[in-house]
Amino acid sequence: VIKIYIIGLICESVFQYSLSTAWDMSTASYTSVSFSVAAQDLSPSNALFKSDGTKMYVLGRTNKTVFQYSLSTAWNVSTASYDSVSFSVNAEETSPSGISFKSDGTKMYIIGSTSDTVFQYSLSTAWDMSTASYDSVSFSVAAQDLSPSNALFKSDGTKMYVLGRTNKMVF
């Protein structure tokens, strides 16, 4: 069964859905499984998972912080628990909206609408937010959009795609 996850900005929870046909949203159904992140942030904007489904990362706009969670059953958010591990991105971006990772978990990217910039971070231990540090590497997308919401990468890292809210375009 294929799963998708939606984060609720108002209700501060990650909701889990199943798709009976891969990549076909018309086959999605809510599984009545969710996990609240309200104790960490009241305005979560994005949630991502480690490739094996045992870790979840939530980007919070209120605290400008990435929070790390463990899932005792891979891909089942009802088994999530907060690791008491977080990483603030406030020094680089005061309105973070998007997060992405390199496929091996050694790089993290944050984008936001204050600076309209993608910021690069390294994790010295893959997937461990307590080992994150800013690389002092960034890329401005302000010429394309003044309110970017996320940046995602091709699996080999050679292409970056930015979703812009102002122009409602993917760059």
Short mmCIF file of C-alpha atoms in Angstrom, two decimals:
data_model
loop_
_atom_site.label_atom_id
_atom_site.label_comp_id
_atom_site.label_asym_id
_atom_site.label_seq_id
_atom_site.Cartn_x
_atom_site.Cartn_y
_atom_site.Cartn_z
CA VAL A 1 0.00 0.00 0.00
CA ILE A 2 1.34 3.41 -1.01
CA LYS A 3 1.08 6.20 1.57
CA ILE A 4 0.99 9.97 1.34
CA TYR A 5 1.18 12.50 4.16
CA ILE A 6 -0.42 15.91 4.52
CA ILE A 7 0.52 18.41 7.20
CA GLY A 8 -2.20 20.55 8.70
CA LEU A 9 -1.27 24.18 9.25
CA ILE A 10 -4.31 24.91 11.44
CA CYS A 11 -4.56 21.64 13.37
CA GLU A 12 -0.77 21.11 13.67
CA SER A 13 -0.89 17.43 12.69
CA VAL A 14 0.52 15.07 10.08
CA PHE A 15 -2.28 13.05 8.43
CA GLN A 16 -1.69 9.70 6.73
CA TYR A 17 -3.53 8.55 3.58
CA SER A 18 -3.32 5.39 1.47
CA LEU A 19 -3.41 5.15 -2.29
CA SER A 20 -4.68 1.87 -3.73
CA THR A 21 -2.98 2.75 -7.04
CA ALA A 22 0.49 4.28 -6.88
CA TRP A 23 0.65 7.94 -7.97
CA ASP A 24 -3.14 8.11 -8.53
CA MET A 25 -4.66 10.68 -6.14
CA SER A 26 -8.18 9.61 -7.11
CA THR A 27 -7.54 6.37 -5.18
CA ALA A 28 -6.52 8.15 -1.94
CA SER A 29 -8.35 7.44 1.29
CA TYR A 30 -7.80 8.76 4.80
CA THR A 31 -6.56 5.98 7.09
CA SER A 32 -7.70 7.74 10.30
CA VAL A 33 -4.06 7.95 11.34
CA SER A 34 -2.46 11.23 12.40
CA PHE A 35 0.20 12.65 14.68
CA SER A 36 0.09 16.04 16.40
CA VAL A 37 3.20 18.23 16.34
CA ALA A 38 1.54 21.07 18.28
CA ALA A 39 3.82 20.55 21.28
CA GLN A 40 6.77 21.53 19.07
CA ASP A 41 5.28 24.12 16.69
CA LEU A 42 1.89 25.77 16.13
CA SER A 43 2.47 26.47 12.45
CA PRO A 44 4.10 23.47 10.74
CA SER A 45 4.73 24.01 7.05
CA ASN A 46 6.30 20.80 5.80
CA ALA A 47 7.00 17.19 6.79
CA LEU A 48 9.51 14.82 5.20
CA PHE A 49 10.62 11.27 5.93
CA LYS A 50 13.90 9.38 6.01
CA SER A 51 14.04 7.04 3.02
CA ASP A 52 13.27 3.98 5.18
CA GLY A 53 10.30 5.63 6.93
CA THR A 54 11.75 5.43 10.44
CA LYS A 55 12.34 9.18 10.89
CA MET A 56 10.12 12.18 10.23
CA TYR A 57 11.21 15.81 10.04
CA VAL A 58 8.79 18.69 10.50
CA LEU A 59 9.61 22.27 9.59
CA GLY A 60 7.90 24.70 11.96
CA ARG A 61 7.28 28.30 10.94
CA THR A 62 6.51 29.57 14.43
CA ASN A 63 9.85 28.48 15.90
CA LYS A 64 11.77 28.53 12.57
CA THR A 65 13.02 25.07 13.48
CA VAL A 66 13.26 21.55 12.08
CA PHE A 67 12.02 18.91 14.54
CA GLN A 68 13.05 15.23 14.40
CA TYR A 69 10.75 12.29 15.22
CA SER A 70 11.17 8.50 15.28
CA LEU A 71 8.56 6.06 13.97
CA SER A 72 8.67 2.68 15.71
CA THR A 73 6.77 1.21 12.76
CA ALA A 74 8.14 2.58 9.50
CA TRP A 75 5.77 4.89 7.62
CA ASN A 76 3.08 4.77 10.36
CA VAL A 77 2.75 8.26 11.86
CA SER A 78 0.63 6.94 14.76
CA THR A 79 3.87 5.37 16.07
CA ALA A 80 5.82 8.65 15.94
CA SER A 81 7.52 10.14 18.97
CA TYR A 82 9.52 13.35 19.31
CA ASP A 83 13.27 12.69 19.60
CA SER A 84 13.82 15.93 21.57
CA VAL A 85 16.14 16.89 18.73
CA SER A 86 15.71 20.07 16.70
CA PHE A 87 17.67 22.53 14.61
CA SER A 88 16.92 26.25 14.27
CA VAL A 89 17.16 27.87 10.85
CA ASN A 90 16.17 31.32 12.17
CA ALA A 91 19.63 32.81 11.55
CA GLU A 92 19.22 32.17 7.82
CA GLU A 93 15.44 32.33 7.22
CA THR A 94 12.75 33.91 9.42
CA SER A 95 9.84 32.55 7.37
CA PRO A 96 10.83 29.00 6.38
CA SER A 97 8.34 27.22 4.15
CA GLY A 98 10.11 24.24 2.58
CA ILE A 99 12.56 21.51 3.48
CA SER A 100 14.27 18.82 1.44
CA PHE A 101 17.10 16.35 1.96
CA LYS A 102 19.79 14.77 -0.14
CA SER A 103 18.77 11.13 -0.60
CA ASP A 104 21.51 9.89 1.76
CA GLY A 105 20.50 12.29 4.57
CA THR A 106 23.81 14.18 4.69
CA LYS A 107 22.48 17.47 3.27
CA MET A 108 19.38 19.48 4.12
CA TYR A 109 17.92 22.42 2.20
CA ILE A 110 15.61 25.11 3.57
CA ILE A 111 13.74 27.70 1.52
CA GLY A 112 11.65 30.61 2.73
CA SER A 113 9.81 33.72 1.71
CA THR A 114 11.75 36.30 3.76
CA SER A 115 14.98 35.90 1.81
CA ASP A 116 13.61 34.00 -1.23
CA THR A 117 16.69 31.83 -0.92
CA VAL A 118 17.62 28.14 -0.68
CA PHE A 119 20.04 27.47 2.19
CA GLN A 120 22.27 24.38 2.39
CA TYR A 121 23.13 22.51 5.60
CA SER A 122 25.29 19.46 6.33
CA LEU A 123 24.50 16.64 8.73
CA SER A 124 27.76 15.02 9.86
CA THR A 125 25.74 11.95 10.87
CA ALA A 126 23.15 11.21 8.20
CA TRP A 127 19.55 11.93 9.23
CA ASP A 128 20.61 13.18 12.70
CA MET A 129 19.39 16.75 13.18
CA SER A 130 21.64 17.19 16.24
CA THR A 131 24.65 17.11 13.87
CA ALA A 132 23.32 19.76 11.45
CA SER A 133 25.28 22.90 10.62
CA TYR A 134 24.90 25.68 8.07
CA ASP A 135 27.31 25.36 5.13
CA SER A 136 27.30 29.12 4.41
CA VAL A 137 26.02 28.17 0.95
CA SER A 138 22.84 29.63 -0.50
CA PHE A 139 21.10 30.43 -3.77
CA SER A 140 18.61 33.27 -4.32
CA VAL A 141 15.46 32.58 -6.31
CA ALA A 142 14.14 36.15 -5.90
CA ALA A 143 14.48 36.81 -9.64
CA GLN A 144 11.98 34.01 -10.27
CA ASP A 145 9.55 34.32 -7.32
CA LEU A 146 9.18 36.46 -4.19
CA SER A 147 7.34 33.82 -2.18
CA PRO A 148 8.86 30.38 -2.80
CA SER A 149 7.22 27.54 -0.92
CA ASN A 150 9.55 24.61 -1.53
CA ALA A 151 12.66 23.40 -3.32
CA LEU A 152 13.08 19.78 -4.40
CA PHE A 153 15.92 18.01 -6.15
CA LYS A 154 16.34 15.40 -8.87
CA SER A 155 17.55 12.16 -7.25
CA ASP A 156 21.11 12.62 -8.57
CA GLY A 157 21.25 16.24 -7.34
CA THR A 158 21.79 17.80 -10.76
CA LYS A 159 18.45 19.65 -10.94
CA MET A 160 16.61 21.81 -8.41
CA TYR A 161 12.92 22.67 -8.74
CA VAL A 162 11.38 25.61 -6.89
CA LEU A 163 7.65 26.07 -6.38
CA GLY A 164 6.73 29.75 -6.39
CA ARG A 165 3.54 31.05 -4.79
CA THR A 166 3.69 34.56 -6.26
CA ASN A 167 3.86 33.45 -9.89
CA LYS A 168 2.19 30.04 -9.28
CA MET A 169 4.95 28.35 -11.25
CA VAL A 170 7.61 25.69 -10.89
CA PHE A 171 11.10 26.92 -11.75
#
